CSV table of C-alpha atoms and ligand atoms in Angstrom, one decimal:
chain,number,residue,atom,x,y,z
A,1,MET,CA,114.3,118.0,81.8
A,2,HIS,CA,111.8,118.9,84.6
A,3,PHE,CA,108.4,117.9,83.9
A,4,ILE,CA,105.5,120.0,85.5
A,5,VAL,CA,102.1,118.1,85.5
A,6,MET,CA,99.6,120.6,85.7
A,7,GLY,CA,96.5,118.7,86.8
A,8,ALA,CA,97.5,116.0,88.9
A,9,GLY,CA,94.4,113.6,88.2
A,10,ALA,CA,94.3,110.3,86.0
A,11,VAL,CA,96.3,111.2,83.1
A,12,GLY,CA,98.6,113.7,84.9
A,13,LEU,CA,99.6,111.0,87.7
A,14,TYR,CA,100.1,108.0,85.3
A,15,VAL,CA,102.4,110.1,82.7
A,16,GLY,CA,104.1,111.9,85.7
A,17,GLY,CA,104.2,108.7,87.9
A,18,ARG,CA,106.1,106.9,85.1
A,19,LEU,CA,108.6,109.4,84.3
A,20,ALA,CA,109.5,109.9,88.1
A,21,ALA,CA,109.5,106.1,88.4
A,22,ALA,CA,112.3,106.3,85.7
A,23,GLY,CA,114.2,109.1,87.4
A,24,GLU,CA,113.0,112.4,86.1
A,25,ALA,CA,112.3,115.2,87.9
A,26,VAL,CA,108.6,115.7,88.1
A,27,THR,CA,106.3,118.3,90.0
A,28,LEU,CA,102.9,117.5,90.5
A,29,VAL,CA,100.5,120.4,90.4
A,30,GLY,CA,97.0,119.5,91.9
A,31,ARG,CA,94.3,119.4,94.3
A,32,PRO,CA,95.1,119.0,98.3
A,33,ARG,CA,92.6,116.1,98.2
A,34,ILE,CA,95.0,114.1,96.1
A,35,LEU,CA,98.4,115.5,97.0
A,36,ASP,CA,97.8,115.0,100.6
A,37,ALA,CA,97.4,111.3,100.2
A,38,ILE,CA,100.1,111.2,97.7
A,39,ALA,CA,102.4,112.8,100.3
A,40,ARG,CA,101.6,110.4,102.7
A,41,ASP,CA,101.7,107.2,100.8
A,42,GLY,CA,103.6,107.8,97.5
A,43,LEU,CA,102.1,106.9,94.2
A,44,ARG,CA,101.5,103.5,92.6
A,45,VAL,CA,101.5,103.3,88.9
A,46,SER,CA,100.6,100.2,87.1
A,47,ASP,CA,99.4,99.1,83.6
A,48,LEU,CA,97.5,96.3,81.6
A,49,GLU,CA,100.7,94.6,80.8
A,50,GLY,CA,101.8,94.1,84.5
A,51,ALA,CA,104.1,97.0,85.1
A,52,ASP,CA,103.4,98.0,88.5
A,53,ALA,CA,105.8,100.5,90.3
A,54,HIS,CA,105.8,102.6,93.5
A,55,VAL,CA,107.1,106.1,93.5
A,56,PRO,CA,107.9,107.5,96.9
A,57,ALA,CA,106.4,110.7,97.8
A,58,ARG,CA,110.1,112.2,98.2
A,59,ALA,CA,110.7,111.1,94.4
A,60,LEU,CA,108.2,113.8,93.7
A,61,ARG,CA,107.6,117.7,94.0
A,62,LEU,CA,104.0,118.5,95.1
A,63,ALA,CA,102.5,121.8,94.8
A,64,THR,CA,99.0,122.9,95.2
A,65,ALA,CA,99.4,126.1,93.1
A,66,LEU,CA,102.3,127.5,91.0
A,67,ASP,CA,102.4,130.6,93.1
A,68,GLY,CA,105.9,131.4,94.2
A,69,MET,CA,107.1,128.5,92.6
A,70,GLU,CA,110.6,128.6,90.8
A,71,CYS,CA,109.9,127.2,87.4
A,72,PRO,CA,113.3,125.7,86.0
A,73,GLY,CA,114.7,126.9,82.6
A,74,ASP,CA,114.3,123.5,81.2
A,75,ALA,CA,110.8,122.8,82.3
A,76,ILE,CA,108.1,121.2,80.1
A,77,VAL,CA,104.7,121.5,81.2
A,78,LEU,CA,102.2,118.5,80.6
A,79,LEU,CA,98.9,119.9,80.6
A,80,CYS,CA,96.4,117.5,82.0
A,81,VAL,CA,93.4,119.4,83.3
A,82,LYS,CA,90.0,118.9,81.9
A,83,GLY,CA,89.3,121.2,78.9
A,84,GLY,CA,87.0,123.7,80.9
A,85,ALA,CA,90.1,124.4,83.3
A,86,THR,CA,92.3,124.9,80.5
A,87,ALA,CA,92.2,129.0,80.4
A,88,GLN,CA,92.7,129.2,84.1
A,89,ALA,CA,95.7,126.5,84.0
A,90,ALA,CA,97.2,128.3,81.2
A,91,ARG,CA,97.1,131.9,82.7
A,92,ALA,CA,98.7,130.5,85.8
A,93,LEU,CA,101.5,128.7,83.9
A,94,GLY,CA,102.2,131.9,81.8
A,95,ALA,CA,102.7,133.9,84.7
A,96,ALA,CA,105.1,131.4,86.4
A,97,CYS,CA,107.0,129.7,83.3
A,98,PRO,CA,109.7,131.4,81.4
A,99,PRO,CA,108.8,132.6,77.9
A,100,GLY,CA,109.2,129.7,75.5
A,101,THR,CA,108.5,126.9,78.0
A,102,PRO,CA,106.8,124.0,76.1
A,103,ALA,CA,103.3,123.3,77.2
A,104,VAL,CA,102.2,119.9,76.1
A,105,SER,CA,98.3,119.3,76.0
A,106,LEU,CA,97.8,115.9,76.9
A,107,GLN,CA,93.9,116.5,76.9
A,108,ASN,CA,91.1,115.1,74.7
A,109,GLY,CA,89.3,117.5,72.3
A,110,VAL,CA,90.6,119.5,69.6
A,111,ASP,CA,90.5,123.1,71.2
A,112,ASN,CA,93.2,123.0,73.7
A,113,VAL,CA,96.2,124.1,72.0
A,114,ALA,CA,94.5,127.0,70.8
A,115,ARG,CA,93.2,128.0,74.3
A,116,ILE,CA,97.0,127.9,75.6
A,117,ALA,CA,97.9,130.1,72.9
A,118,ALA,CA,95.0,132.6,73.6
A,119,HIS,CA,95.8,132.7,77.5
A,120,ALA,CA,99.5,132.2,77.9
A,121,PRO,CA,100.9,133.4,74.5
A,122,ALA,CA,104.5,133.3,75.7
A,123,LEU,CA,104.5,129.6,76.6
A,124,ARG,CA,104.9,127.2,73.5
A,125,PRO,CA,101.8,124.9,73.1
A,126,ILE,CA,102.3,121.6,71.7
A,127,GLY,CA,99.3,119.1,70.8
A,128,ALA,CA,99.3,115.4,71.9
A,129,MET,CA,97.1,112.7,72.2
A,130,VAL,CA,96.7,110.1,74.9
A,131,PRO,CA,94.8,107.1,73.4
A,132,TYR,CA,94.4,105.0,76.6
A,133,ASN,CA,92.2,105.1,79.6
A,134,VAL,CA,93.7,105.5,83.0
A,135,VAL,CA,91.8,104.5,86.2
A,136,LEU,CA,92.7,106.6,89.3
A,137,ARG,CA,91.7,105.3,92.7
A,138,GLY,CA,93.1,106.9,95.7
A,139,THR,CA,96.8,107.0,95.1
A,140,HIS,CA,96.8,104.2,92.4
A,141,VAL,CA,96.7,105.0,88.8
A,142,HIS,CA,96.4,102.1,86.2
A,143,ARG,CA,96.5,102.2,82.4
A,144,ALA,CA,93.7,100.0,81.5
A,145,THR,CA,93.8,100.0,77.7
A,146,THR,CA,96.7,100.3,75.3
A,147,GLY,CA,98.3,102.7,72.6
A,148,ASP,CA,101.0,105.3,71.9
A,149,ILE,CA,100.9,108.8,73.3
A,150,HIS,CA,101.1,110.8,70.2
A,151,LEU,CA,103.1,114.1,70.2
A,152,GLN,CA,103.3,116.8,67.5
A,153,ARG,CA,106.5,117.3,66.0
A,154,ASP,CA,108.6,120.2,67.5
A,155,PRO,CA,112.0,121.0,68.7
A,156,ALA,CA,111.4,119.9,72.1
A,157,ALA,CA,109.7,116.7,71.1
A,158,THR,CA,112.5,114.4,70.2
A,159,ALA,CA,114.0,114.7,73.6
A,160,MET,CA,110.9,114.4,75.1
A,161,ALA,CA,109.7,111.4,73.4
A,162,ASP,CA,113.1,109.7,74.3
A,163,ALA,CA,112.5,110.4,78.0
A,164,PHE,CA,108.9,109.0,77.7
A,165,ARG,CA,109.7,105.8,76.1
A,166,ALA,CA,112.6,105.4,78.5
A,167,ALA,CA,109.9,105.6,81.3
A,168,GLY,CA,107.7,102.9,79.4
A,169,LEU,CA,105.2,105.5,77.8
A,170,GLY,CA,105.2,104.4,74.2
A,171,THR,CA,105.4,107.6,72.0
A,172,THR,CA,105.0,108.4,68.5
A,173,VAL,CA,106.0,111.7,67.0
A,174,VAL,CA,103.7,113.0,64.4
A,175,GLU,CA,104.1,115.7,61.7
A,176,ASP,CA,100.4,117.0,62.2
A,177,ILE,CA,98.6,116.1,65.5
A,178,ARG,CA,95.3,117.6,64.3
A,179,PRO,CA,94.2,114.8,62.5
A,180,VAL,CA,95.2,112.5,65.4
A,181,GLN,CA,93.0,114.6,67.8
A,182,TRP,CA,90.1,114.4,65.4
A,183,GLY,CA,90.5,110.6,65.2
A,184,LYS,CA,90.7,110.4,69.1
A,185,LEU,CA,87.5,112.8,69.2
A,186,LEU,CA,85.5,110.2,67.3
A,187,LEU,CA,86.5,107.6,70.0
A,188,ASN,CA,85.7,110.1,72.7
A,189,LEU,CA,81.9,110.4,71.4
A,190,ASN,CA,81.4,107.2,73.3
A,191,ASN,CA,82.4,109.2,76.7
A,192,PRO,CA,78.8,110.4,77.2
A,193,VAL,CA,77.1,106.8,76.2
A,194,ASN,CA,79.4,105.4,78.6
A,195,ALA,CA,78.7,108.0,81.4
A,196,LEU,CA,75.0,107.7,80.9
A,197,SER,CA,74.9,103.9,81.0
A,198,ASP,CA,76.6,103.9,84.1
A,199,LEU,CA,78.4,100.6,82.9
A,200,PRO,CA,82.2,99.8,82.8
A,201,LEU,CA,83.5,100.5,79.2
A,202,ARG,CA,83.7,96.8,78.3
A,203,GLU,CA,80.1,96.0,79.4
A,204,GLU,CA,78.8,99.0,77.5
A,205,LEU,CA,80.6,98.3,74.4
A,206,GLN,CA,79.1,94.7,74.5
A,207,ASP,CA,75.7,96.4,74.7
A,208,ARG,CA,74.5,96.9,70.9
A,209,ASP,CA,71.9,99.7,72.0
A,210,CYS,CA,74.8,101.8,73.3
A,211,ARG,CA,77.0,100.9,70.4
A,212,THR,CA,74.4,102.1,67.9
A,213,VAL,CA,74.0,105.4,69.8
A,214,PHE,CA,77.9,106.1,69.7
A,215,ALA,CA,78.0,105.1,66.0
A,216,ALA,CA,75.2,107.7,65.2
A,217,LEU,CA,77.2,110.5,67.1
A,218,GLN,CA,80.2,109.1,65.0
A,219,ALA,CA,78.3,109.3,61.7
A,220,GLU,CA,77.4,113.0,62.2
A,221,ALA,CA,81.1,113.8,63.1
A,222,LEU,CA,82.3,111.9,60.0
A,223,ARG,CA,79.9,113.8,57.8
A,224,ALA,CA,81.0,117.4,59.3
A,225,MET,CA,84.7,116.1,59.1
A,226,ALA,CA,84.3,115.2,55.3
A,227,ARG,CA,82.5,118.5,54.6
A,228,ALA,CA,85.1,120.5,56.4
A,229,GLY,CA,88.1,118.7,54.4
A,230,ILE,CA,89.3,117.0,57.7
A,231,ARG,CA,90.6,113.5,57.3
A,232,PRO,CA,90.6,111.8,60.8
A,233,ALA,CA,93.8,109.5,61.5
A,234,LYS,CA,93.2,106.0,62.5
A,235,VAL,CA,93.6,105.9,66.3
A,236,ALA,CA,91.8,102.5,66.7
A,237,PRO,CA,92.1,99.3,65.1
A,238,VAL,CA,89.4,100.0,62.6
A,239,PRO,CA,89.7,103.0,60.2
A,240,PRO,CA,87.7,106.1,61.0
A,241,ALA,CA,85.1,105.5,58.2
A,242,LEU,CA,84.2,102.1,59.2
A,243,LEU,CA,84.0,102.6,63.0
A,244,PRO,CA,80.1,103.2,62.7
A,245,HIS,CA,79.6,100.2,60.5
A,246,VAL,CA,81.7,97.9,63.0
A,247,LEU,CA,79.8,99.4,66.0
A,248,ARG,CA,76.2,98.6,64.3
A,249,LEU,CA,77.3,94.9,64.0
A,250,PRO,CA,75.2,92.3,66.1
A,251,ASP,CA,76.8,91.5,69.3
A,252,ALA,CA,78.4,88.1,68.5
A,253,LEU,CA,80.2,89.4,65.3
A,254,PHE,CA,81.2,92.6,66.9
A,255,THR,CA,82.8,90.7,69.7
A,256,ARG,CA,84.6,88.6,67.3
A,257,LEU,CA,86.1,91.3,65.2
A,258,ALA,CA,86.6,94.2,67.9
A,259,ARG,CA,88.7,91.8,70.0
A,260,ARG,CA,91.5,94.5,70.3
A,261,MET,CA,88.9,97.2,71.0
A,262,LEU,CA,87.4,95.2,73.7
A,263,ARG,CA,90.9,94.8,75.5
A,264,ILE,CA,90.0,96.8,78.1
A,265,ASP,CA,90.5,96.4,82.0
A,266,PRO,CA,86.9,95.4,83.6
A,267,ALA,CA,86.7,98.3,85.8
A,268,ALA,CA,87.7,100.9,83.4
A,269,ARG,CA,85.4,103.7,82.5
A,270,SER,CA,85.2,107.0,80.4
A,271,SER,CA,86.7,110.2,82.3
A,272,MET,CA,83.1,111.6,81.5
A,273,TRP,CA,81.8,109.0,83.8
A,274,ASP,CA,84.2,110.1,86.6
A,275,ASP,CA,83.1,113.8,86.2
A,276,LEU,CA,79.5,112.8,86.6
A,277,GLU,CA,79.9,110.8,89.4
A,278,ALA,CA,81.9,113.4,91.0
A,279,GLY,CA,79.3,116.1,90.0
A,280,ARG,CA,82.0,117.9,88.2
A,281,PRO,CA,81.2,119.8,84.6
A,282,THR,CA,81.9,117.4,81.9
A,283,GLU,CA,83.8,117.8,78.5
A,284,ILE,CA,80.8,117.3,76.5
A,285,ASP,CA,81.2,120.7,75.0
A,286,ASP,CA,84.8,119.7,73.8
A,287,LEU,CA,83.3,116.5,72.4
A,288,CYS,CA,79.7,116.6,71.1
A,289,GLY,CA,79.9,120.5,71.3
A,290,ALA,CA,82.9,120.5,68.9
A,291,VAL,CA,80.9,118.3,66.3
A,292,VAL,CA,78.0,120.5,66.5
A,293,ARG,CA,79.9,123.6,65.8
A,294,LEU,CA,82.1,122.0,62.9
A,295,ALA,CA,78.7,120.9,61.2
A,296,ALA,CA,77.3,124.5,61.8
A,297,ALA,CA,80.4,126.0,60.2
A,298,HIS,CA,79.9,124.0,57.2
A,299,GLY,CA,76.4,124.2,56.6
A,300,LEU,CA,75.2,121.1,58.4
A,301,ARG,CA,73.4,120.1,61.5
A,302,ALA,CA,74.4,117.3,63.9
A,303,PRO,CA,71.2,116.7,65.8
A,304,CYS,CA,72.2,113.6,67.8
A,305,ASN,CA,75.2,115.3,69.3
A,306,GLU,CA,73.2,118.6,70.1
A,307,ARG,CA,70.8,116.3,72.1
A,308,MET,CA,73.8,114.4,73.7
A,309,CYS,CA,75.1,118.2,74.9
A,310,ALA,CA,71.5,119.0,76.1
A,311,LEU,CA,71.3,115.4,78.0
A,312,LEU,CA,74.6,116.3,79.7
A,313,ALA,CA,73.8,119.7,80.6
A,314,GLY,CA,70.7,118.4,82.9
A,315,PRO,CA,70.7,116.5,86.0
A,316,ARG,CA,72.7,113.3,86.5
A,317,GLN,CA,70.8,110.8,84.4
A,318,ARG,CA,71.3,106.9,84.3
A,319,LEU,CA,70.1,105.6,80.8
A,320,THR,CA,70.0,102.3,79.2
A,321,GLY,CA,71.1,102.0,75.6
A,322,ALA,CA,67.5,101.9,74.2
A,323,GLN,CA,66.4,104.9,76.5
A,324,MET,CA,69.2,106.9,74.9
A,325,HIS,CA,67.8,106.0,71.6
A,326,GLU,CA,64.5,107.4,72.5
A,327,ALA,CA,66.2,110.7,73.8
A,328,LEU,CA,68.5,111.1,70.8
A,329,GLY,CA,65.3,110.6,68.4
A,330,LEU,CA,66.9,107.3,66.7
B,401,NDP,N1,91.0,109.7,82.3
B,401,NDP,C1,91.3,109.2,81.2
B,401,NDP,O1,91.2,107.8,81.2
B,401,NDP,C2,91.6,110.0,80.0
B,401,NDP,C3,91.6,111.3,79.9
B,401,NDP,N2,92.1,112.1,78.8
B,401,NDP,C4,91.9,113.4,78.8
B,401,NDP,O2,92.8,114.1,79.9
B,401,NDP,C5,92.6,115.2,80.2
B,401,NDP,C6,92.6,114.9,81.9
B,401,NDP,O3,91.7,114.0,82.2
B,401,NDP,P1,91.7,113.1,83.7
B,401,NDP,O4,93.1,112.9,84.1
B,401,NDP,O5,90.7,112.3,83.6
B,401,NDP,O6,91.2,114.5,84.4
B,401,NDP,P2,91.0,114.7,86.1
B,401,NDP,O7,89.8,115.5,86.3
B,401,NDP,O8,91.2,113.2,86.7
B,401,NDP,O9,92.6,115.1,86.6
B,401,NDP,C7,92.7,116.7,86.5
B,401,NDP,C8,93.0,117.3,87.8
B,401,NDP,O10,93.5,118.7,87.5
B,401,NDP,C9,92.7,119.4,88.6
B,401,NDP,N3,93.0,120.7,88.3
B,401,NDP,C10,92.2,121.7,87.5
B,401,NDP,N4,92.6,122.7,87.3
B,401,NDP,C11,93.5,122.9,87.9
B,401,NDP,C12,94.6,124.1,88.3
B,401,NDP,N5,94.5,125.2,87.8
B,401,NDP,N6,95.5,123.5,89.4
B,401,NDP,C13,95.7,122.4,89.9
B,401,NDP,N7,95.0,121.5,89.6
B,401,NDP,C14,93.9,121.6,88.8
B,401,NDP,C15,91.3,118.8,88.9
B,401,NDP,O11,91.0,119.2,90.0
B,401,NDP,P3,89.3,119.7,90.0
B,401,NDP,O12,88.4,118.4,89.5
B,401,NDP,O13,88.9,120.0,91.5
B,401,NDP,O14,89.3,120.7,89.1
B,401,NDP,C16,91.8,117.4,88.7
B,401,NDP,O15,92.1,116.9,90.0
B,401,NDP,C17,91.0,115.4,79.9
B,401,NDP,O16,91.0,116.2,78.7
B,401,NDP,C18,90.7,114.0,79.6
B,401,NDP,O17,89.4,114.1,78.6
B,401,NDP,C19,92.6,111.5,77.9
B,401,NDP,C20,92.8,110.0,77.8
B,401,NDP,C21,92.1,109.2,78.8
B,402,KPL,C1,90.3,106.3,76.7
B,402,KPL,C2,89.0,107.0,76.5
B,402,KPL,C3,88.7,107.0,74.9
B,402,KPL,C4,88.1,106.2,76.9
B,402,KPL,O1,88.3,105.7,78.3
B,402,KPL,C5,89.1,108.3,76.9
B,402,KPL,O2,89.8,109.2,76.3
B,402,KPL,C6,88.4,109.0,78.3
B,402,KPL,O3,88.0,108.2,79.2
B,402,KPL,O4,88.3,110.2,78.2
């Protein structure tokens, strides 16, 4: 198997780095600002449980574009770009990879498999879900929370899951990835709250004002999902329907009940915080925007998610939980 990581950022470098450390053939396709440093220093891959490996640059193939690249017949693409970059990445992959090449979306949101199918119809898109947070600092990627990667069942998924597990990437193969992706989206509704708060995840989740904003976004999403007949899978230690209730608990009770949820590296922040800090477009439309669209398609409105989309569309803001309450009209 030859893994092509399309989008060498936090998730792509973590997954690709672990596979390469286990001896798998890995090509990283990414930006010069990241790949030049890896070409010089190699890649360090670590996790919350203490795994720590150095992958020398010679164990990786590094490419800034797919043009002219020989795509092996046994290639598996791991698509790790942000949702807004999926269409362009899929078109480049479709032009470079043999028909039928599996393209696994390790992205957040619920729309990327359809985007791959629309922009690269000859590839075989496979849905997946990455539950954990990854922190990228220079040439060091660190998994800052826990959980298993979930993969849609597919003829290619069994061998892929074996390779992932052998590399220390806990993996579960599921019959239907859609409910899992909707379950993850419920958790990702914290991304804009975390990004606006400008706090590390662990601190932000210990702030009740921030948690109640997160809960309001989730409550609207749960209502829309129920109306649409979507039953989100349990991705956190708490069942989806109970999440907003647990988030609204007073701090002391929440901290006691949600001990597993708070098992987060103190430095970890959401991927949306990374984007805001770097001045890049965020995935707000794939998260809150998806809730707004689902609600609208089923005769509902999701006003808090609508306002969150508007807040993230404007200039960079830093808001306390109380200020977010006011901005969302809570
Ligand atoms: N970070 C995290 O902890 C988690 C992230 N996710 C999800 O995983 C996905 C990836 O997130 P993350 O790893 O944080 O993203 P990053 O922004 O860290 O990495 C994506 C990288 O891909 C690059 N890129 C984009 N388009 C191309 C292209 N056509 N060719 C080569 N490189 C390209 C980007 O460059 P540039 O910025 O210049 O466009 C960027 O360096 C997202 O959907 C995210 O929501 C899921 C779980 C956890
Ligand atoms: C793991 C989680 C939910 C929060 O960090 C995430 O998916 C992200 O940052 O995008």
